[in-house]
CSV table of C-alpha atoms and ligand atoms in Angstrom, one decimal:
chain,number,residue,atom,x,y,z
G,512,MET,CA,-13.5,16.8,15.0
G,513,GLU,CA,-13.8,17.8,11.3
G,514,TYR,CA,-14.9,14.9,9.1
G,515,PHE,CA,-15.9,14.4,5.5
G,516,ASP,CA,-18.8,12.0,6.0
G,517,GLU,CA,-20.6,10.8,9.1
G,518,ALA,CA,-19.7,7.1,8.6
G,519,GLU,CA,-16.3,8.1,10.0
G,520,LEU,CA,-18.0,8.6,13.4
G,521,TRP,CA,-20.1,5.5,13.5
G,522,SER,CA,-20.0,3.5,16.8
G,523,ARG,CA,-18.7,-0.1,16.7
G,524,GLU,CA,-22.3,-1.3,17.0
G,525,HIS,CA,-23.5,0.7,14.1
G,526,ILE,CA,-20.5,-0.4,11.9
G,527,GLU,CA,-21.2,-4.0,12.7
G,528,GLU,CA,-25.0,-3.8,12.1
G,529,THR,CA,-24.3,-2.1,8.8
G,530,GLN,CA,-21.8,-4.7,7.8
G,531,VAL,CA,-24.3,-7.5,8.3
G,532,ILE,CA,-26.9,-5.7,6.2
G,533,ARG,CA,-24.4,-4.9,3.4
G,534,LEU,CA,-22.8,-8.3,3.4
G,535,ARG,CA,-26.3,-9.9,3.0
G,536,ASN,CA,-27.1,-7.6,0.1
G,537,THR,CA,-23.7,-8.4,-1.5
G,538,LEU,CA,-24.4,-12.2,-1.1
G,539,ALA,CA,-27.7,-11.7,-2.9
G,540,ARG,CA,-26.0,-9.6,-5.6
G,541,VAL,CA,-23.2,-12.0,-6.4
G,542,ARG,CA,-25.8,-14.6,-7.4
G,543,GLN,CA,-25.8,-12.7,-10.7
G,544,CYS,CA,-22.5,-14.3,-11.6
G,545,GLU,CA,-22.1,-18.0,-12.2
G,546,PHE,CA,-18.7,-18.3,-10.5
G,547,TYR,CA,-20.0,-17.1,-7.1
G,548,ARG,CA,-23.4,-18.6,-7.4
G,549,THR,CA,-21.9,-22.1,-7.9
G,550,ARG,CA,-19.3,-21.6,-5.2
G,551,LEU,CA,-21.7,-20.3,-2.6
G,552,ASP,CA,-24.3,-23.0,-3.4
G,553,GLU,CA,-21.7,-25.7,-3.0
G,554,ALA,CA,-20.8,-24.2,0.4
G,555,GLY,CA,-24.5,-23.8,1.4
G,556,ILE,CA,-24.1,-20.0,1.9
G,557,GLY,CA,-26.8,-17.5,1.3
G,558,PRO,CA,-27.7,-14.1,2.7
G,559,ASP,CA,-29.4,-15.7,5.7
G,560,THR,CA,-26.1,-17.3,6.8
G,561,ILE,CA,-25.0,-13.9,7.9
G,562,ARG,CA,-26.1,-12.8,11.4
G,563,HIS,CA,-22.8,-11.3,12.6
G,564,PRO,CA,-19.8,-9.8,10.7
G,565,ASP,CA,-17.8,-12.8,11.8
G,566,ASP,CA,-20.1,-15.1,9.8
G,567,VAL,CA,-18.1,-13.8,6.8
G,568,ARG,CA,-15.6,-16.6,7.8
G,569,LYS,CA,-18.1,-19.2,6.5
G,570,ILE,CA,-17.6,-17.9,3.0
G,571,PRO,CA,-14.9,-19.5,0.8
G,572,PHE,CA,-11.8,-17.4,0.0
G,573,THR,CA,-11.3,-15.7,-3.4
G,574,THR,CA,-7.7,-15.9,-4.7
G,575,LYS,CA,-5.9,-14.0,-7.4
G,576,GLN,CA,-6.0,-17.2,-9.4
G,577,ASP,CA,-9.8,-17.1,-9.2
G,578,LEU,CA,-9.9,-13.6,-10.5
G,579,ARG,CA,-7.5,-14.5,-13.4
G,580,SER,CA,-9.7,-17.5,-14.3
G,581,GLN,CA,-12.7,-15.2,-14.6
G,582,TYR,CA,-10.8,-12.6,-16.8
G,583,PRO,CA,-12.1,-10.4,-18.4
G,584,THR,CA,-15.8,-10.2,-17.3
G,585,GLY,CA,-16.7,-13.5,-15.6
G,586,LEU,CA,-17.3,-11.8,-12.3
G,587,LEU,CA,-19.7,-9.1,-13.5
G,588,CYS,CA,-22.9,-8.9,-11.4
G,589,VAL,CA,-24.6,-6.3,-13.6
G,590,PRO,CA,-25.2,-6.1,-17.4
G,591,GLN,CA,-22.0,-4.8,-19.1
G,592,SER,CA,-23.9,-1.7,-20.2
G,593,GLU,CA,-23.9,-0.6,-16.5
G,594,ILE,CA,-20.1,-0.6,-16.3
G,595,VAL,CA,-18.4,2.8,-16.7
G,596,ARG,CA,-14.8,2.0,-16.0
G,597,MET,CA,-12.3,-0.8,-15.6
G,598,HIS,CA,-8.8,-1.0,-14.0
G,599,CYS,CA,-6.2,-3.7,-13.7
G,600,SER,CA,-4.0,-4.8,-10.9
G,601,SER,CA,-0.3,-3.9,-11.3
G,602,GLY,CA,1.1,-7.5,-11.2
G,603,THR,CA,3.8,-7.8,-13.8
G,604,THR,CA,3.6,-11.6,-14.2
G,605,GLY,CA,0.8,-13.9,-15.3
G,606,SER,CA,-2.5,-13.0,-16.9
G,607,PRO,CA,-4.1,-9.7,-15.8
G,608,VAL,CA,-6.8,-9.2,-13.3
G,609,ALA,CA,-9.5,-6.7,-14.4
G,610,ILE,CA,-12.0,-5.0,-12.1
G,611,CYS,CA,-15.1,-3.3,-13.5
G,612,HIS,CA,-17.0,-0.5,-11.9
G,613,THR,CA,-20.5,1.0,-12.2
G,614,LYS,CA,-21.2,4.7,-11.8
G,615,ASN,CA,-22.1,4.2,-8.2
G,616,ASP,CA,-18.9,2.2,-7.6
G,617,ILE,CA,-16.8,5.1,-8.9
G,618,ASN,CA,-18.8,7.5,-6.8
G,619,SER,CA,-18.4,5.6,-3.6
G,620,TRP,CA,-14.7,5.0,-4.3
G,621,ALA,CA,-14.2,8.8,-4.8
G,622,ASP,CA,-16.0,9.4,-1.5
G,623,LEU,CA,-13.7,6.9,0.4
G,624,MET,CA,-10.7,8.6,-1.1
G,625,ALA,CA,-11.9,12.1,-0.3
G,626,ARG,CA,-12.7,11.0,3.2
G,627,SER,CA,-9.2,9.6,3.6
G,628,MET,CA,-7.5,12.8,2.4
G,629,PHE,CA,-9.8,15.1,4.3
G,630,MET,CA,-9.0,13.2,7.4
G,631,VAL,CA,-5.3,14.3,7.2
G,632,GLY,CA,-6.1,17.9,6.5
G,633,VAL,CA,-6.5,18.2,2.7
G,634,ARG,CA,-9.0,20.9,1.9
G,635,LYS,CA,-10.4,22.6,-1.1
G,636,GLU,CA,-7.9,25.4,-0.9
G,637,ASP,CA,-5.1,22.9,-1.5
G,638,VAL,CA,-3.4,22.3,-4.8
G,639,PHE,CA,-3.1,18.6,-5.3
G,640,GLN,CA,-0.5,17.1,-7.7
G,641,ASN,CA,-0.8,13.4,-8.5
G,642,MET,CA,2.7,12.1,-9.2
G,643,SER,CA,1.6,8.5,-9.7
G,644,GLY,CA,1.1,6.8,-13.0
G,645,TYR,CA,-2.4,7.1,-14.6
G,646,GLY,CA,-3.8,4.5,-17.0
G,647,LEU,CA,-4.8,1.1,-15.7
G,648,PHE,CA,-3.1,1.7,-12.4
G,649,THR,CA,-5.6,2.8,-9.7
G,650,GLY,CA,-3.2,5.3,-8.0
G,651,GLY,CA,-3.9,7.7,-10.9
G,652,LEU,CA,-7.6,8.1,-11.4
G,653,GLY,CA,-8.5,6.6,-8.0
G,654,ILE,CA,-6.8,9.4,-6.0
G,655,HIS,CA,-7.6,12.0,-8.7
G,656,PHE,CA,-11.3,11.7,-8.3
G,657,GLY,CA,-11.0,11.8,-4.5
G,658,ALA,CA,-9.0,15.1,-4.6
G,659,GLU,CA,-11.6,16.6,-7.0
G,660,ARG,CA,-14.4,15.5,-4.7
G,661,ILE,CA,-12.8,17.5,-1.9
G,662,GLY,CA,-12.5,20.4,-4.4
G,663,CYS,CA,-8.8,20.7,-4.7
G,664,MET,CA,-7.3,22.0,-7.8
G,665,THR,CA,-6.0,18.7,-9.1
G,666,ILE,CA,-2.9,18.4,-11.4
G,667,PRO,CA,-2.7,15.0,-13.1
G,668,ALA,CA,1.0,15.1,-13.5
G,669,GLY,CA,1.5,11.4,-13.8
G,670,ALA,CA,4.7,9.5,-12.9
G,671,GLY,CA,8.3,10.5,-13.3
G,672,ASN,CA,9.7,13.5,-15.2
G,673,SER,CA,11.1,15.2,-12.2
G,674,ARG,CA,11.8,18.5,-13.9
G,675,ARG,CA,8.2,18.9,-15.0
G,676,GLN,CA,6.9,17.8,-11.6
G,677,ILE,CA,9.1,20.5,-10.0
G,678,LYS,CA,8.1,23.2,-12.4
G,679,LEU,CA,4.4,22.4,-12.0
G,680,ALA,CA,4.7,22.3,-8.2
G,681,LEU,CA,6.5,25.7,-8.1
G,682,ASP,CA,4.3,27.4,-10.7
G,683,PHE,CA,1.0,26.3,-9.1
G,684,HIS,CA,2.2,26.2,-5.5
G,685,THR,CA,1.3,22.5,-5.0
G,686,THR,CA,0.6,21.9,-1.3
G,687,VAL,CA,-0.4,18.2,-1.4
G,688,ALA,CA,1.1,15.3,-3.5
G,689,HIS,CA,0.5,11.7,-4.0
G,690,ILE,CA,3.8,10.0,-4.5
G,691,LEU,CA,5.4,6.6,-4.3
G,692,PRO,CA,7.8,6.3,-1.4
G,693,SER,CA,10.7,5.3,-3.7
G,694,TYR,CA,10.0,8.3,-6.0
G,695,ALA,CA,9.7,10.8,-3.1
G,696,LEU,CA,13.4,10.6,-2.3
G,697,ILE,CA,14.4,10.7,-5.9
G,698,LEU,CA,12.4,13.9,-6.4
G,699,GLY,CA,14.1,15.5,-3.3
G,700,GLN,CA,17.5,14.6,-4.7
G,701,HIS,CA,16.5,16.2,-8.0
G,702,LEU,CA,15.6,19.4,-6.2
G,703,GLN,CA,19.0,19.4,-4.5
G,704,GLU,CA,20.8,18.8,-7.8
G,705,MET,CA,18.9,21.8,-9.1
G,706,GLY,CA,20.3,23.9,-6.2
G,707,MET,CA,17.0,24.0,-4.3
G,708,ASP,CA,16.3,23.0,-0.8
G,709,PRO,CA,13.4,20.4,-0.7
G,710,ARG,CA,12.4,21.9,2.7
G,711,GLU,CA,11.6,25.2,0.8
G,712,PHE,CA,9.3,23.3,-1.6
G,713,PRO,CA,5.6,24.2,-1.1
G,714,LEU,CA,4.5,20.7,-0.3
G,715,ARG,CA,2.9,20.4,3.2
G,716,ILE,CA,1.4,16.9,3.0
G,717,ALA,CA,2.2,13.8,0.9
G,718,VAL,CA,-0.1,10.8,0.5
G,719,VAL,CA,2.4,7.9,0.2
G,720,GLY,CA,1.6,4.3,-0.6
G,721,ALA,CA,1.3,1.7,-3.3
G,722,GLU,CA,4.3,-0.2,-2.1
G,723,PRO,CA,5.7,-1.2,1.3
G,724,TYR,CA,8.0,1.2,3.1
G,725,SER,CA,9.3,1.4,6.7
G,726,GLU,CA,8.7,4.0,9.4
G,727,GLU,CA,12.4,5.0,9.0
G,728,TYR,CA,11.7,5.6,5.3
G,729,ARG,CA,8.7,7.8,6.2
G,730,HIS,CA,10.9,9.9,8.5
G,731,ARG,CA,13.4,10.4,5.8
G,732,ILE,CA,10.8,11.7,3.4
G,733,GLU,CA,9.3,13.9,6.1
G,734,ASP,CA,12.6,15.4,7.1
G,735,MET,CA,13.8,15.9,3.6
G,736,PHE,CA,10.7,18.0,2.6
G,737,ASN,CA,9.7,19.2,6.0
G,738,MET,CA,6.1,17.9,5.4
G,739,LYS,CA,3.8,15.3,6.8
G,740,VAL,CA,3.6,11.9,5.1
G,741,TYR,CA,0.5,9.8,5.5
G,742,ASN,CA,0.4,6.1,4.6
G,743,SER,CA,-2.3,5.2,2.0
G,744,TYR,CA,-3.2,1.6,1.3
G,745,GLY,CA,-5.3,0.0,-1.3
G,746,LEU,CA,-5.4,-2.6,-4.0
G,747,SER,CA,-7.2,-2.8,-7.3
G,748,GLU,CA,-9.3,-5.8,-6.3
G,749,MET,CA,-10.9,-3.6,-3.6
G,750,ASN,CA,-11.1,-0.5,-5.9
G,751,GLY,CA,-7.6,0.8,-5.3
G,752,PRO,CA,-6.5,3.5,-2.9
G,753,GLY,CA,-8.9,4.5,-0.1
G,754,VAL,CA,-9.1,1.1,1.6
G,755,GLY,CA,-6.9,2.0,4.6
G,756,PHE,CA,-5.4,5.3,5.5
G,757,GLU,CA,-3.6,6.9,8.4
G,758,CYS,CA,-5.2,9.6,10.4
G,759,LEU,CA,-3.4,12.7,11.8
G,760,LEU,CA,-2.0,10.6,14.6
G,761,GLN,CA,0.1,8.5,12.1
G,762,ASN,CA,-0.6,5.5,14.3
G,763,GLY,CA,-1.7,2.7,12.0
G,764,LEU,CA,-4.2,2.8,9.1
G,765,HIS,CA,-7.9,3.0,9.6
G,766,LEU,CA,-9.7,0.4,7.5
G,767,TRP,CA,-13.0,1.7,6.2
G,768,GLU,CA,-15.3,-0.9,7.7
G,769,ASP,CA,-18.5,0.6,6.3
G,770,ALA,CA,-17.2,-0.4,2.9
G,771,TYR,CA,-15.2,-3.5,3.6
G,772,ILE,CA,-14.9,-6.4,6.1
G,773,PRO,CA,-11.2,-6.9,6.9
G,774,GLU,CA,-9.8,-10.1,8.4
G,775,ILE,CA,-6.3,-11.2,9.2
G,776,VAL,CA,-5.6,-14.9,8.8
G,777,ASN,CA,-2.7,-17.3,9.1
G,778,PRO,CA,-1.5,-17.5,5.5
G,779,GLU,CA,-0.9,-21.2,5.8
G,780,THR,CA,-4.1,-22.3,7.4
G,781,GLY,CA,-6.5,-19.5,6.5
G,782,GLU,CA,-7.7,-19.4,10.2
G,783,PRO,CA,-8.0,-16.0,11.9
G,784,VAL,CA,-5.0,-15.1,14.0
G,785,PRO,CA,-5.4,-13.5,17.4
G,786,ASP,CA,-5.6,-9.7,17.4
G,787,GLY,CA,-2.2,-8.1,17.3
G,788,GLU,CA,-0.6,-11.0,15.5
G,789,VAL,CA,0.8,-10.7,12.0
G,790,GLY,CA,-1.0,-12.5,9.2
G,791,GLU,CA,-2.5,-12.1,5.8
G,792,LEU,CA,-5.1,-9.4,5.2
G,793,VAL,CA,-8.3,-10.7,3.7
G,794,MET,CA,-10.9,-8.2,2.4
G,795,THR,CA,-14.6,-8.4,1.5
G,796,CYS,CA,-16.4,-5.7,-0.5
G,797,LEU,CA,-19.6,-4.5,1.0
G,798,CYS,CA,-20.8,-1.8,-1.3
G,799,ARG,CA,-19.7,-2.8,-4.8
G,800,GLU,CA,-22.2,-3.4,-7.6
G,801,GLY,CA,-20.2,-4.1,-10.7
G,802,MET,CA,-17.8,-6.8,-9.4
G,803,PRO,CA,-18.1,-7.5,-5.6
G,804,ILE,CA,-15.3,-9.7,-4.3
G,805,LEU,CA,-15.7,-11.9,-1.2
G,806,ARG,CA,-12.9,-12.7,1.2
G,807,TYR,CA,-10.0,-11.8,-1.1
G,808,ARG,CA,-6.6,-13.1,-0.1
G,809,THR,CA,-4.5,-9.9,-0.5
G,810,ARG,CA,-1.1,-11.7,0.3
G,811,ASP,CA,-0.3,-8.5,2.2
G,812,LEU,CA,1.0,-9.1,5.7
G,813,THR,CA,0.0,-6.9,8.6
G,814,ARG,CA,-1.7,-7.0,12.0
G,815,PHE,CA,-4.7,-5.4,13.7
G,816,LEU,CA,-3.5,-2.7,16.1
G,817,PRO,CA,-5.2,-3.2,19.5
G,818,GLY,CA,-7.3,-0.6,21.2
G,819,GLU,CA,-9.2,2.4,19.9
G,820,CYS,CA,-7.6,5.3,18.1
G,821,ALA,CA,-7.4,8.6,20.1
G,822,CYS,CA,-8.8,10.4,17.0
G,823,GLY,CA,-12.3,9.1,17.8
G,824,ARG,CA,-12.9,6.9,14.8
G,825,HIS,CA,-14.0,3.4,15.6
G,826,HIS,CA,-12.9,1.9,12.3
G,827,ARG,CA,-10.2,-0.7,13.1
G,828,ARG,CA,-6.6,0.1,12.4
G,829,MET,CA,-3.9,-2.1,10.8
G,830,ASP,CA,-0.2,-1.8,11.1
G,831,ARG,CA,1.8,-0.6,8.0
G,832,ILE,CA,2.2,-3.5,5.5
G,833,LEU,CA,5.2,-5.6,6.6
G,834,GLY,CA,5.6,-7.1,3.1
G,835,ARG,CA,3.8,-9.5,0.8
G,836,ALA,CA,3.6,-13.1,1.7
G,837,ASP,CA,5.1,-13.7,-1.8
G,838,ASP,CA,8.1,-11.5,-1.1
G,839,MET,CA,9.3,-13.5,1.9
G,840,PHE,CA,12.5,-15.4,1.2
G,841,ILE,CA,14.2,-18.1,3.0
G,842,ILE,CA,17.9,-18.1,3.3
G,843,LYS,CA,19.9,-20.5,5.5
G,844,GLY,CA,16.6,-21.7,7.0
G,845,VAL,CA,15.6,-18.2,8.1
G,846,ASN,CA,12.4,-16.5,6.8
G,847,ILE,CA,13.2,-12.9,5.9
G,848,TYR,CA,11.1,-10.0,4.5
G,849,PRO,CA,12.8,-7.1,2.5
G,850,MET,CA,11.2,-4.6,4.9
G,851,GLN,CA,13.3,-6.0,7.8
G,852,VAL,CA,16.4,-5.1,5.8
G,853,GLU,CA,15.1,-1.7,5.0
G,854,GLN,CA,14.3,-0.9,8.6
G,855,VAL,CA,17.9,-1.5,9.6
G,856,ILE,CA,19.7,0.2,6.7
G,857,MET,CA,17.6,3.3,6.8
G,858,THR,CA,18.7,4.1,10.3
G,859,PHE,CA,22.2,4.8,9.0
G,860,PRO,CA,22.4,8.5,8.0
G,861,GLU,CA,25.1,7.7,5.4
G,862,VAL,CA,22.7,5.4,3.5
G,863,GLY,CA,21.2,7.0,0.4
G,864,GLN,CA,17.9,6.2,-1.3
G,865,ASN,CA,18.0,2.9,-3.0
G,866,TYR,CA,19.0,-0.6,-2.1
G,867,LEU,CA,18.7,-4.0,-3.7
G,868,ILE,CA,18.7,-7.5,-2.1
G,869,LEU,CA,20.3,-10.1,-4.3
G,870,LEU,CA,20.0,-13.8,-3.6
G,871,GLU,CA,22.5,-16.0,-5.4
G,872,ASN,CA,23.9,-19.4,-5.3
G,873,ASP,CA,27.7,-19.6,-5.4
G,874,GLY,CA,27.8,-23.3,-6.0
G,875,ILE,CA,28.3,-24.1,-2.3
G,876,GLY,CA,25.2,-22.5,-0.8
G,877,ASP,CA,22.9,-19.5,-0.9
G,878,VAL,CA,24.4,-16.1,-0.6
G,879,MET,CA,22.6,-12.9,0.3
G,880,ARG,CA,24.1,-9.7,-1.0
G,881,VAL,CA,22.7,-6.2,-0.1
G,882,GLN,CA,23.7,-3.4,-2.4
G,883,ILE,CA,23.2,-0.1,-0.7
G,884,GLU,CA,23.6,3.4,-2.2
G,885,VAL,CA,25.6,5.7,-0.1
G,886,ARG,CA,25.1,9.5,0.0
G,887,GLU,CA,27.4,11.3,-2.4
G,888,GLU,CA,29.2,13.2,0.3
G,889,CYS,CA,30.0,10.0,2.1
G,890,PHE,CA,31.3,8.2,-0.9
G,891,VAL,CA,34.3,10.5,-1.0
G,892,GLU,CA,35.4,9.4,2.5
G,893,ASP,CA,38.5,7.3,2.7
G,894,MET,CA,38.3,3.5,2.3
G,895,ARG,CA,38.6,2.9,6.0
G,896,VAL,CA,35.5,4.9,6.9
G,897,LEU,CA,33.5,3.1,4.2
G,898,HIS,CA,34.8,-0.2,5.3
G,899,ASN,CA,33.7,0.4,8.9
G,900,LEU,CA,30.3,1.5,7.7
G,901,GLN,CA,30.0,-1.7,5.7
G,902,LYS,CA,30.9,-3.8,8.7
G,903,ALA,CA,28.5,-1.9,11.0
G,904,ILE,CA,25.6,-2.4,8.6
G,905,ALA,CA,26.4,-6.1,8.2
G,906,MET,CA,26.4,-6.6,12.0
G,907,ARG,CA,23.2,-4.7,12.6
G,908,LEU,CA,21.6,-6.8,9.8
G,909,ARG,CA,22.8,-10.0,11.4
G,910,ASP,CA,21.2,-8.9,14.7
G,911,GLU,CA,17.9,-8.4,13.0
G,912,ILE,CA,17.7,-11.2,10.5
G,913,LEU,CA,20.1,-13.8,12.0
G,914,VAL,CA,22.0,-14.1,8.7
G,915,THR,CA,25.2,-12.1,7.8
G,916,PRO,CA,24.8,-10.7,4.3
G,917,LYS,CA,27.5,-9.4,2.1
G,918,VAL,CA,27.1,-5.7,2.2
G,919,GLU,CA,28.2,-3.7,-0.8
G,920,LEU,CA,28.2,0.1,-0.7
G,921,VAL,CA,27.6,1.6,-4.1
G,922,GLU,CA,27.5,5.1,-5.5
G,923,SER,CA,24.4,7.2,-5.3
G,924,ASN,CA,22.1,6.7,-8.4
G,925,SER,CA,23.9,3.6,-9.5
G,926,LEU,CA,21.2,1.0,-8.8
G,927,PRO,CA,18.4,0.4,-11.3
G,928,ARG,CA,15.3,2.5,-10.9
G,929,SER,CA,11.8,1.8,-11.9
G,930,GLU,CA,9.2,4.4,-12.7
G,931,GLY,CA,6.5,2.3,-11.0
G,932,LYS,CA,6.8,0.3,-7.8
G,933,ALA,CA,10.4,-0.2,-6.7
G,934,VAL,CA,12.1,-3.6,-7.0
G,935,ARG,CA,13.8,-4.4,-3.8
G,936,LEU,CA,14.6,-8.1,-4.2
G,937,ARG,CA,16.1,-10.1,-7.0
G,938,ASP,CA,16.3,-13.9,-6.4
G,939,GLU,CA,18.7,-15.5,-8.9
G,940,ARG,CA,19.2,-18.7,-7.0
G,941,ALA,CA,17.2,-20.8,-9.4
G,942,LYS,CA,19.3,-19.5,-12.4
G,943,LYS,CA,22.4,-21.6,-11.5
I,1288,LIG,P1,-2.3,-2.9,-7.3
I,1288,LIG,O1,-2.1,-4.3,-7.8
I,1288,LIG,O2,-1.6,-2.0,-8.2
I,1288,LIG,O3,-3.6,-2.6,-6.9
I,1288,LIG,O4,-1.4,-3.0,-6.0
I,1288,LIG,C1,-1.9,-3.3,-4.7
I,1288,LIG,C2,-0.8,-3.8,-3.8
I,1288,LIG,O5,0.2,-2.7,-3.6
I,1288,LIG,C3,-1.2,-4.2,-2.5
I,1288,LIG,O6,-1.7,-5.5,-2.4
I,1288,LIG,C4,0.0,-4.0,-1.7
I,1288,LIG,O7,0.9,-5.1,-1.8
I,1288,LIG,C5,0.7,-2.8,-2.3
I,1288,LIG,N1,0.4,-1.6,-1.5
I,1288,LIG,C6,-0.5,-0.7,-1.8
I,1288,LIG,N2,-0.5,0.3,-0.8
I,1288,LIG,C7,0.5,0.0,0.0
I,1288,LIG,C8,1.0,0.6,1.2
I,1288,LIG,N3,0.6,1.7,1.7
I,1288,LIG,N4,2.0,-0.1,1.9
I,1288,LIG,C9,2.5,-1.2,1.4
I,1288,LIG,N5,2.0,-1.9,0.3
I,1288,LIG,C10,1.1,-1.2,-0.4
I,1289,LIG,ZN1,-7.3,7.6,14.1
């Protein structure tokens, strides 16, 4: 097996021994910040508490609220002169969360990112185009430095502007791209509108992440461009991309356990869930100097996949993110995630790229509407055909989510688009 760094091949024993050493070091380091010093002293936790990776469970959780309360630099564990970069998490509401990195932090992040992309076959001969936003968002510089570390010619194209993306990709023969799932299909459509076949486009690999998408959505992107799509997971609080990444087997995301301790807990109780059960991912940094974060409640829902991966890496795998605990909505007493809706509608070939779930109150009760873009060629069908499609989608949704939504088929490109992460749910129930 070709690998980027030897930690990929570590045995379970070696991973766990290293985790204990690194967690102890981290516990010593966080004493430099008052927030963690007070919190750990109150809980009676010190480096000696840790004898096994599971002892991480003795440490109190850190929440987004904690990070906000310490904005901008309350969690620094080094003098500010050691910080070389900061990023923010992409939440649109509330006060920001800022993460500061030392030179070593930036280096180890670039290594993790390079390791992830190398794992799926990205090599120095590739031309890499980063189609994600730069700036404070970590999907820009985070992945950029990883691609440069591999040695790829790296094009920092940034988000949007499909014409320019296409021109750059054609002129420089881009073979690998980083792209948001919602933007991938838009780009493909743009190519078609320009009279080109996306399958003839030079891309062979896309690194796709930053927002939840279903397996069905992945297949659509892969088929549209005739390329491989690998799921890339990360969050600013844990650096950004390079936390979890699919290997060539596309069978769950390896979590890099030499750099993090992942846990999956019941979002209500905070207790670990049995392996294979869905819960909230909790992550602890093991290598960070500038701003190490302990037991961070990501709000992302997933599960550990049982067994070892056939690729030979012993780093545990998680399932693709099912959704965020905060995105779950309850309608008529049923808990639903937007991803369950996506899984169903994307299996219909007539369905286009975009959809929106609207929750409203009509004065009598809650109503769920799903607006779904239909491919252009299907929209010219006669009304009966569209009506049957509408009924078929509503019935399949009812089977999956136990609620019958109002399905509305709308024209291609008619739903609002965002340049950043896609908005899939609008809850307007409280507005009445
Ligand atoms: P940010 O605040 O910009 O760092 O965004 C981090 C969040 O983006 C994560 O907590 C996830 O909710 C989401 N995210 C990132 N990568 C993925 C992915 N591959 N699949 C699903 N959600 C993702
Ligand atoms: Zn694997």
